[in-house]
Amino acid sequence: NAGVTQTPKFRVLKTGQSMTLLCAQDMNHEYMYWYRQDPGMGLRLIHYSVGEGTTAKGEVPDGYNVSRLKKQNFLLGLESAAPSQTSVYFCASSPTEGLAGVTGELFFGEGSRLTVL
Amino acid sequence: AQSVTQLDSQVPVFEEAPVELRCNYSSSVSVYLFWYVQYPNQGLQLLLKYLSGSTLVKGINGFEAEFNKSQTSFHLRKPSVHISDTAEYFCAVIRIYNQGGKLIFGQGTELSVKP
């Protein structure tokens, strides 16, 4: 029962380096999300996708890019990492149903801890 | 735009005591409401949700929450906590009829249960 899998789980970068976080889900969910979690700030939405080939900005999109070329994968890229991007990143997916189009029940990965020096 | 405020960042309680974690939201449209729990070094998992119907909803592990539309609150309660309930709890909202599907989280409340 894989669910939502994030890779890598840990990464240390130097300022200015680039990297990509990969999220894969095997539940055939339409919606996928990238959040970052920082102490005292809860989870903030970076980008999300409502289906293959679509992406949209969340609350804190600056400095990040995303792609959803395949339904099961959602990639988060940092083109030029900054210390302010040190955080724990969570990917989540959600099925579509109900009046809202989504149930609000998100299935989360275990997180990717990124440190930018 | 909607927002979520969790009024307590940390709540320490003794084992077997009751607990209430407070959540208030603001939105110009109707919303669905949720509580998620995050155990140490894990992702979040759904604890309970309010979509419609009875304003008192029951979730896993003996937790319940009450939706109060007039006070725009969705407080989480448990009559008797266990050590294993130590975790961070997040309140969240999503707009109804919004195909964008953005779930907005509060800042989180750390529940610490002491023996």
Coordinates of C-alpha atoms in Angstrom, one line a residue:
Chain A
N1 CA 0.0 0.0 0.0
A2 CA 2.3 2.8 -1.3
G3 CA -0.2 5.7 -1.3
V4 CA 1.8 8.9 -1.7
T5 CA 5.5 8.6 -2.0
Q6 CA 8.0 11.5 -1.8
T7 CA 11.6 11.4 -2.9
P8 CA 14.1 12.3 -1.6
K9 CA 13.3 12.3 2.1
F10 CA 16.3 14.5 3.0
R11 CA 18.4 16.9 1.1
V12 CA 21.0 19.5 1.8
L13 CA 21.6 22.2 -0.8
K14 CA 23.9 25.2 -1.1
T15 CA 22.4 28.6 -1.9
G16 CA 21.8 28.9 -5.7
Q17 CA 21.7 25.1 -6.4
S18 CA 18.6 23.6 -8.0
M19 CA 16.7 20.4 -7.3
T20 CA 13.5 18.6 -7.9
L21 CA 11.2 16.8 -5.4
L22 CA 9.2 14.0 -6.8
C23 CA 5.8 13.0 -5.6
A24 CA 4.1 9.8 -6.8
Q25 CA 0.6 8.5 -6.0
D26 CA -0.9 5.2 -6.9
M27 CA -4.6 6.0 -6.0
N28 CA -5.6 7.5 -9.3
H29 CA -6.4 10.8 -7.7
E30 CA -7.0 13.9 -9.8
Y31 CA -5.8 16.5 -7.4
M32 CA -2.3 16.9 -6.1
Y33 CA -0.7 19.5 -3.9
W34 CA 2.6 20.7 -2.6
Y35 CA 2.7 22.3 0.9
R36 CA 5.6 23.5 3.0
Q37 CA 5.6 23.2 6.8
D38 CA 7.4 25.7 9.0
P39 CA 7.3 26.0 12.8
G40 CA 4.4 28.2 13.9
M41 CA 3.0 28.7 10.4
G42 CA 1.2 25.4 9.8
L43 CA 1.1 24.2 6.2
R44 CA 1.1 26.6 3.4
L45 CA 0.1 25.7 -0.1
I46 CA 2.8 26.2 -2.7
H47 CA 1.2 24.9 -5.9
Y48 CA -1.5 22.4 -6.8
S49 CA -2.9 20.6 -9.7
V50 CA -6.4 19.7 -10.6
G51 CA -5.5 17.2 -13.3
E52 CA -2.8 16.0 -15.6
G53 CA -1.2 18.8 -17.5
T54 CA -2.6 21.5 -15.2
T55 CA -1.0 23.5 -12.4
A56 CA -2.0 26.5 -10.3
K57 CA -0.4 28.8 -7.7
G58 CA -1.1 28.5 -4.1
E59 CA -0.4 30.9 -1.2
V60 CA 3.5 30.9 -1.5
P61 CA 4.5 30.0 -5.1
D62 CA 7.5 32.3 -5.5
G63 CA 10.8 30.5 -6.1
Y64 CA 9.1 27.2 -7.0
N65 CA 7.9 25.6 -10.2
V66 CA 5.8 22.5 -10.7
S67 CA 4.9 20.1 -13.5
R68 CA 2.2 17.4 -13.8
L69 CA 3.0 15.6 -17.0
K70 CA 1.6 12.3 -15.8
K71 CA -1.5 11.9 -13.6
Q72 CA 0.4 10.0 -10.9
N73 CA 3.4 12.3 -10.6
F74 CA 3.7 15.9 -9.3
L75 CA 7.2 17.5 -9.4
L76 CA 8.3 20.5 -7.3
G77 CA 11.3 22.3 -8.6
L78 CA 13.6 24.9 -7.0
E79 CA 15.6 26.7 -9.7
S80 CA 17.9 28.6 -7.3
A81 CA 17.6 27.6 -3.7
A82 CA 17.6 30.1 -0.9
P83 CA 17.9 29.7 2.8
S84 CA 14.3 30.8 3.2
Q85 CA 13.3 27.6 1.4
T86 CA 14.6 25.5 4.3
S87 CA 11.5 23.6 5.3
V88 CA 9.7 20.3 5.3
Y89 CA 7.8 19.7 2.1
F90 CA 4.7 17.6 1.9
C91 CA 2.9 16.3 -1.1
A92 CA -0.7 15.3 -1.0
S93 CA -3.4 14.0 -3.3
S94 CA -7.1 14.0 -3.2
P95 CA -10.0 12.2 -5.0
T96 CA -12.7 14.3 -6.6
E97 CA -16.3 13.9 -5.5
G98 CA -19.0 15.9 -3.8
L99 CA -20.3 19.4 -4.3
A100 CA -16.9 21.0 -3.7
G101 CA -15.4 18.8 -6.4
V102 CA -13.1 17.5 -3.8
T103 CA -13.8 15.8 -0.5
G104 CA -11.2 17.7 1.4
E105 CA -9.6 14.5 2.5
L106 CA -6.0 14.7 1.5
F107 CA -3.6 11.8 1.6
F108 CA -0.2 12.9 2.5
G109 CA 3.3 11.7 1.9
E110 CA 5.8 11.4 4.8
G111 CA 7.6 14.6 3.9
S112 CA 10.9 15.8 2.4
R113 CA 13.2 17.7 4.7
L114 CA 15.2 20.3 2.8
T115 CA 18.0 22.4 4.2
V116 CA 19.5 25.2 2.2
L117 CA 22.9 26.5 3.5
Chain B
A1 CA -10.6 34.4 0.9
Q2 CA -10.9 32.0 3.8
S3 CA -8.6 31.8 6.7
V4 CA -8.2 29.6 9.8
T5 CA -7.0 30.6 13.2
Q6 CA -6.0 28.1 15.9
L7 CA -6.1 29.9 19.1
D8 CA -3.5 27.9 21.0
S9 CA -0.1 27.0 19.7
Q10 CA 0.6 24.5 22.6
V11 CA -1.8 22.7 24.9
P12 CA -0.2 20.6 27.7
V13 CA -2.6 18.3 29.6
F14 CA -2.3 15.3 31.9
E15 CA -3.3 11.8 30.8
E16 CA -7.0 11.1 31.2
A17 CA -7.9 14.8 31.4
P18 CA -10.3 16.3 28.9
V19 CA -9.0 18.6 26.2
E20 CA -10.4 21.2 23.7
L21 CA -8.4 22.5 20.8
R22 CA -9.9 25.7 19.4
C23 CA -10.3 26.6 15.8
N24 CA -12.0 29.6 14.2
Y25 CA -12.4 30.3 10.6
S26 CA -13.4 33.2 8.3
S27 CA -15.0 32.9 4.9
S28 CA -17.5 34.7 2.9
V29 CA -18.9 31.5 1.5
S30 CA -19.9 28.1 2.9
V31 CA -17.0 25.8 3.7
Y32 CA -16.2 22.3 4.7
L33 CA -14.2 21.9 7.9
F34 CA -11.5 19.4 8.9
W35 CA -9.2 18.3 11.6
Y36 CA -5.9 16.6 10.7
V37 CA -3.4 15.0 13.1
Q38 CA 0.4 14.8 12.6
Y39 CA 2.4 12.4 14.7
P40 CA 6.1 13.0 15.0
N41 CA 8.0 12.6 11.8
Q42 CA 5.0 11.6 9.8
G43 CA 2.6 13.2 7.3
L44 CA -0.8 14.4 8.2
Q45 CA -3.9 12.1 8.4
L46 CA -7.5 13.0 8.6
L47 CA -9.1 12.9 12.1
L48 CA -12.6 14.1 11.2
K49 CA -14.6 16.3 8.8
Y50 CA -17.8 18.3 8.7
L51 CA -19.5 18.5 5.3
S52 CA -23.2 18.8 6.3
G53 CA -25.9 17.5 8.6
S54 CA -25.3 17.1 12.3
T55 CA -23.1 19.8 13.7
L56 CA -21.4 17.3 16.1
V57 CA -19.0 15.0 14.2
K58 CA -17.1 12.1 15.5
G59 CA -13.7 11.0 14.3
I60 CA -11.1 8.5 15.0
N61 CA -9.4 7.8 18.3
G62 CA -12.4 9.2 20.3
F63 CA -12.1 12.7 19.1
E64 CA -15.2 14.8 18.2
A65 CA -15.8 18.4 17.0
E66 CA -18.7 20.7 16.9
F67 CA -19.4 23.1 14.0
N68 CA -20.9 26.4 15.2
K69 CA -21.9 28.5 12.3
S70 CA -22.8 31.6 14.3
Q71 CA -19.4 31.7 16.0
T72 CA -17.6 30.4 13.0
S73 CA -15.8 27.8 15.1
F74 CA -15.0 24.2 14.8
H75 CA -13.4 23.1 18.2
L76 CA -11.9 19.7 18.7
R77 CA -12.6 17.8 21.9
K78 CA -11.7 14.6 23.6
P79 CA -13.1 13.6 27.1
S80 CA -10.0 11.7 28.2
V81 CA -6.7 11.9 26.5
H82 CA -3.9 9.2 26.3
I83 CA -0.2 9.6 26.0
S84 CA -0.5 8.4 22.4
D85 CA -2.6 11.5 21.5
T86 CA 0.6 13.6 21.8
A87 CA 0.8 15.1 18.3
E88 CA 0.2 18.3 16.3
Y89 CA -3.3 19.0 15.3
F90 CA -4.4 21.1 12.3
C91 CA -7.7 22.7 11.5
A92 CA -8.5 23.2 7.8
V93 CA -11.2 24.6 5.6
I94 CA -12.2 24.3 1.9
R95 CA -14.7 26.3 0.0
I96 CA -17.8 24.5 -1.1
Y97 CA -18.5 24.7 -4.9
N98 CA -14.9 25.6 -5.5
Q99 CA -13.5 23.4 -8.2
G100 CA -10.0 24.7 -7.3
G101 CA -10.0 22.4 -4.3
K102 CA -7.6 24.4 -2.1
L103 CA -7.5 23.2 1.5
I104 CA -6.3 26.0 3.8
F105 CA -4.7 25.0 7.1
G106 CA -4.4 26.7 10.5
Q107 CA -1.1 27.2 12.2
G108 CA -1.4 24.0 14.2
T109 CA -1.7 23.2 17.9
E110 CA 0.8 21.0 19.7
L111 CA -1.0 18.7 22.1
S112 CA 1.4 17.3 24.8
V113 CA -0.1 14.7 27.1
K114 CA 1.9 14.1 30.3
P115 CA 1.6 11.1 32.6

